[in-house]
PDB file of C-alpha atoms in Angstrom:
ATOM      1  CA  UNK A 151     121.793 117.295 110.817  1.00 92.00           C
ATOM      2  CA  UNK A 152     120.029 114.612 108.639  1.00 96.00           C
ATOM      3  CA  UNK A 153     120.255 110.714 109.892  1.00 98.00           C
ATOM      4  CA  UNK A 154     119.696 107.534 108.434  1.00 98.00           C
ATOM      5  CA  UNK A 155     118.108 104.582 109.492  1.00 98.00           C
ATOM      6  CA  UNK A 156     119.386 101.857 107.348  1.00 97.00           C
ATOM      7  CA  UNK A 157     118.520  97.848 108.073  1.00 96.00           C
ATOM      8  CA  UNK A 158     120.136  95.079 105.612  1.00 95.00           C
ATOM      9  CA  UNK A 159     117.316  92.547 105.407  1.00 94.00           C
ATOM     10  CA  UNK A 160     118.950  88.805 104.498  1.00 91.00           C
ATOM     11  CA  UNK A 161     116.724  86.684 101.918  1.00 82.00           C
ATOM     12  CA  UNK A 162     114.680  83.765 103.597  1.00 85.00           C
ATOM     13  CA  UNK A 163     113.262  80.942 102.072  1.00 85.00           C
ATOM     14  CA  UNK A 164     109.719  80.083 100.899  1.00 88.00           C
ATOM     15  CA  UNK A 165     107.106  82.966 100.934  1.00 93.00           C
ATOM     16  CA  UNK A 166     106.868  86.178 103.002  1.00 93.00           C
ATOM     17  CA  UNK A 167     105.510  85.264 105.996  1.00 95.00           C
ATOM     18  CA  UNK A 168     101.736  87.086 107.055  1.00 97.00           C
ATOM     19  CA  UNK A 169     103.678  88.899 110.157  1.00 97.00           C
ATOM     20  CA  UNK A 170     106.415  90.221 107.910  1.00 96.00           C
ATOM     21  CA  UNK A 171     103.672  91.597 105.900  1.00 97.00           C
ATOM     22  CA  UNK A 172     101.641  93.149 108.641  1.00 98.00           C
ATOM     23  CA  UNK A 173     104.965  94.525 109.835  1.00 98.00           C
ATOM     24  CA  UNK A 174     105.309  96.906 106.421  1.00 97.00           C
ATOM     25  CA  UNK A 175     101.703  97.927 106.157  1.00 98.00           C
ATOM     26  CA  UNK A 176     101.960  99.534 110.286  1.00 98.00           C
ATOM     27  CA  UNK A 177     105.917 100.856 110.180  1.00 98.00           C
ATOM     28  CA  UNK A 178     105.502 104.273 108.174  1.00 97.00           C
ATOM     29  CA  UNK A 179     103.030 105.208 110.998  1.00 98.00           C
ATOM     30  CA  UNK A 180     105.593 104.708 113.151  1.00 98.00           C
ATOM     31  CA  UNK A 181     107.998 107.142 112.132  1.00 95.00           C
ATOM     32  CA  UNK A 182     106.054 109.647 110.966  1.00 94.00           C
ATOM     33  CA  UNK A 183     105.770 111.597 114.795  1.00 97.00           C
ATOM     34  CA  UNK A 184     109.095 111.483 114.132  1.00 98.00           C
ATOM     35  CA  UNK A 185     110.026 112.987 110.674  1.00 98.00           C
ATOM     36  CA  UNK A 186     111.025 109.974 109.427  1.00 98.00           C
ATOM     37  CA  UNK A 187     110.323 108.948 105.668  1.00 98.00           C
ATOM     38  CA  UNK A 188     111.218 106.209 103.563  1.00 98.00           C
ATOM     39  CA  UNK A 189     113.978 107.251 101.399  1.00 98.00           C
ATOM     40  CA  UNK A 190     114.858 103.265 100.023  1.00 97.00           C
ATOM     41  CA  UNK A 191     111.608 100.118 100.319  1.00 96.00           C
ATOM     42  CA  UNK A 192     111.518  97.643  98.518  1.00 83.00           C
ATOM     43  CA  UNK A 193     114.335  98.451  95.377  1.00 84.00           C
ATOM     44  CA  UNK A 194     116.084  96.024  93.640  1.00 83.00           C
ATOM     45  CA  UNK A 195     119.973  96.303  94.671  1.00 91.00           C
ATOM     46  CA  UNK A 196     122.677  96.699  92.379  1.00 94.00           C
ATOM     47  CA  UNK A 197     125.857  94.655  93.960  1.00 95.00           C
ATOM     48  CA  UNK A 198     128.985  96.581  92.703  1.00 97.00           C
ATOM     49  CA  UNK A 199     131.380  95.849  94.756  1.00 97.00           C
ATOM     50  CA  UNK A 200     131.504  92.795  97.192  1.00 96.00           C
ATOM     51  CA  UNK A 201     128.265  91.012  98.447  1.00 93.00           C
ATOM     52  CA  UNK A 202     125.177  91.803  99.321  1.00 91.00           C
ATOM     53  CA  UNK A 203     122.163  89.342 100.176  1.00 91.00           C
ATOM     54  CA  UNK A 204     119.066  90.620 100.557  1.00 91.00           C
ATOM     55  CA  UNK A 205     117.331  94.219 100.739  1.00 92.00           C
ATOM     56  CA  UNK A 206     118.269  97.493 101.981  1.00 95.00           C
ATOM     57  CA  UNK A 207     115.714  99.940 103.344  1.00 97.00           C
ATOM     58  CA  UNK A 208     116.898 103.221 104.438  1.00 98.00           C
ATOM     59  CA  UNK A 209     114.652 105.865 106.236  1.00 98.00           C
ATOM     60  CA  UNK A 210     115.552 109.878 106.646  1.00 98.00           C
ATOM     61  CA  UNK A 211     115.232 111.512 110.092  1.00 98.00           C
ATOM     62  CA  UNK A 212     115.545 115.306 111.191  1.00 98.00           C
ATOM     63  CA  UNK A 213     118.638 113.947 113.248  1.00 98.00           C
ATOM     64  CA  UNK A 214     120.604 111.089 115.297  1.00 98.00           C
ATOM     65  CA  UNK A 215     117.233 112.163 118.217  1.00 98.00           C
ATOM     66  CA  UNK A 216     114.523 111.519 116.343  1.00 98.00           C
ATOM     67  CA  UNK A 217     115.810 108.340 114.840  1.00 98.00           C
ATOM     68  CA  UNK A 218     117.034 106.835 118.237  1.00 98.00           C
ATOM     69  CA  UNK A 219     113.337 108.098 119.316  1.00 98.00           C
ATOM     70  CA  UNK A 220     111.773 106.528 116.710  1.00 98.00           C
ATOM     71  CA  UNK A 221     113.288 102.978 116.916  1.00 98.00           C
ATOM     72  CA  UNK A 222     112.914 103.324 120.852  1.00 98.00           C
ATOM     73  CA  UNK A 223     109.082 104.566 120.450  1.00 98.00           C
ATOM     74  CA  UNK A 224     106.713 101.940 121.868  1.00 98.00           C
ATOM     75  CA  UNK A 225     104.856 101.654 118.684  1.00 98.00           C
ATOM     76  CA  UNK A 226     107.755 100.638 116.483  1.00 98.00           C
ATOM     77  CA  UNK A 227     108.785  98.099 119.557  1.00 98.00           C
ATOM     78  CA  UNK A 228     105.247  97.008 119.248  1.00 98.00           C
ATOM     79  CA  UNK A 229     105.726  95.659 115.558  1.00 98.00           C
ATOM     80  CA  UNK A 230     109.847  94.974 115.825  1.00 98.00           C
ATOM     81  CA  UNK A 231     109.116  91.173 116.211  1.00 98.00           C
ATOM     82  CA  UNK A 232     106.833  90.916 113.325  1.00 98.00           C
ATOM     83  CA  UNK A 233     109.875  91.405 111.334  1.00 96.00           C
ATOM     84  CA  UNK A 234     112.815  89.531 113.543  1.00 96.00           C
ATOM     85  CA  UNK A 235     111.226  86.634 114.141  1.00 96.00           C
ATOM     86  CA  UNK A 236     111.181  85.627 110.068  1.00 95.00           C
ATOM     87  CA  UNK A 237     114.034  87.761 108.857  1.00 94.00           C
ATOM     88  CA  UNK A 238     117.507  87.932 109.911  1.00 94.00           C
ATOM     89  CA  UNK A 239     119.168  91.743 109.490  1.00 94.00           C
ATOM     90  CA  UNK A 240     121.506  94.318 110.591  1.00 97.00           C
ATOM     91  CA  UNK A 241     120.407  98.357 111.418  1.00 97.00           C
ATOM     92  CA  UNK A 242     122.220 101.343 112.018  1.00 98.00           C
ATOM     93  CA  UNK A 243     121.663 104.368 112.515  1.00 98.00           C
ATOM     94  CA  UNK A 244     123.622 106.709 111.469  1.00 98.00           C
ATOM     95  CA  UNK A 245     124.150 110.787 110.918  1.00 97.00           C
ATOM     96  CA  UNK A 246     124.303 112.191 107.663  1.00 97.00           C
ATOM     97  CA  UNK A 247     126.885 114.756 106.936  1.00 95.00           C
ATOM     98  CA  UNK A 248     126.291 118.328 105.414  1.00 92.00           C
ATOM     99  CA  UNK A 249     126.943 120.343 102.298  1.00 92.00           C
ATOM    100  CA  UNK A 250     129.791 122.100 103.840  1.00 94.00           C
ATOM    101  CA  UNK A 251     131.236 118.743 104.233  1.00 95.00           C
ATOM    102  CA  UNK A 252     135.157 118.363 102.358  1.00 96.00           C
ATOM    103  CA  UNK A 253     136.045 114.698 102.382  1.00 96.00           C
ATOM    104  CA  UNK A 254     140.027 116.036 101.614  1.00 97.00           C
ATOM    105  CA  UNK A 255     139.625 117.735 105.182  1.00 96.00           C
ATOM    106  CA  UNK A 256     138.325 114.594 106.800  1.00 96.00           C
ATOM    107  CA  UNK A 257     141.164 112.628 105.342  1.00 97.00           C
ATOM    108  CA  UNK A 258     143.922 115.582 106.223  1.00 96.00           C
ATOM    109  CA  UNK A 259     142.636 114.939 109.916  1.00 95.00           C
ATOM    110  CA  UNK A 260     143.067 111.079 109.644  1.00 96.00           C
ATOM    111  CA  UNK A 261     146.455 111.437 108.455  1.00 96.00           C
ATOM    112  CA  UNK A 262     147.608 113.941 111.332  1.00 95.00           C
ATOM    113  CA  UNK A 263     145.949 111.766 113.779  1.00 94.00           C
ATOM    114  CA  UNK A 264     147.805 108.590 112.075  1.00 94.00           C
ATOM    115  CA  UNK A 265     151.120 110.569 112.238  1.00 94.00           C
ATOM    116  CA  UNK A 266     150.710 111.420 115.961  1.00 92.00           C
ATOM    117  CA  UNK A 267     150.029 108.302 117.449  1.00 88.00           C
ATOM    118  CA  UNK A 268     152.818 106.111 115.130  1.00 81.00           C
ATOM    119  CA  UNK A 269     155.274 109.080 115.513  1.00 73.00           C
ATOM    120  CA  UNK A 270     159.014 107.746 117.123  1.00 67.00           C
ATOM    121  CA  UNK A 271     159.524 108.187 120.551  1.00 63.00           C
ATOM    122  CA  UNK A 272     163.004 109.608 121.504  1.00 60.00           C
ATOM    123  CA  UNK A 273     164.802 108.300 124.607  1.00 57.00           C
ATOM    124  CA  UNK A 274     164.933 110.073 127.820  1.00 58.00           C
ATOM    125  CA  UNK A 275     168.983 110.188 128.274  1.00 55.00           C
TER     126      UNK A 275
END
């Protein structure tokens, strides 16, 4: 099944730092062994709902293996602080879900697993 790699990248101040730079030009190597391509770089976001500073950059993987492989590969650990030193973020990884997938039947579960646990416990007499 599909995953996603998905940072949120917070503005900084002033210009983009050399490192920053050198980190984007080497990180597509990096996840190529892996199966990984850029599916969001670089776009302008479109806030609709809440807030959102700064950039989103999301990157496809085979599956929830190759991404954890990929971010734990020592050539993507090699470049990692080129980014974090000058920008503050958030990633996830995360699996993607089918075309067999049914929201209504995720929601159905939810709701039987709310009802269980909040169900009324008689008394023992």
């Amino acid at each position: 099944m599909t995953a996603y790699a998905i940072a949120h990248l917070r503005p900084t101040d002033g210009p983009v730092e050399d490192e920053v730079l050198n980190y984007i030009e080497r990180i597509q190597a990096t996840f190529e062994p892996y199966g990984g391509r850029f599916l969001v770089h670089g776009a302008e976001v479109e806030v609709v709902e809440g807030a959102w500073p700064g950039a989103v950059v999301m990157v496809g993987f085979p599956g929830v293996a190759e991404a954890h492989a990929w971010y734990a590969s020592p050539a993507y650990q090699e470049i990692l602080p080129l980014r974090t030193r000058h920008l503050d973020g958030d990633v996830v990884i995360v699996p993607g879900v089918g075309p067999e997938y049914d929201a209504s039947a995720t929601a159905a579960a939810m709701r039987a697993a709310r009802d269980q646990s909040v169900r009324p416990r008689t008394a023992a007499r």
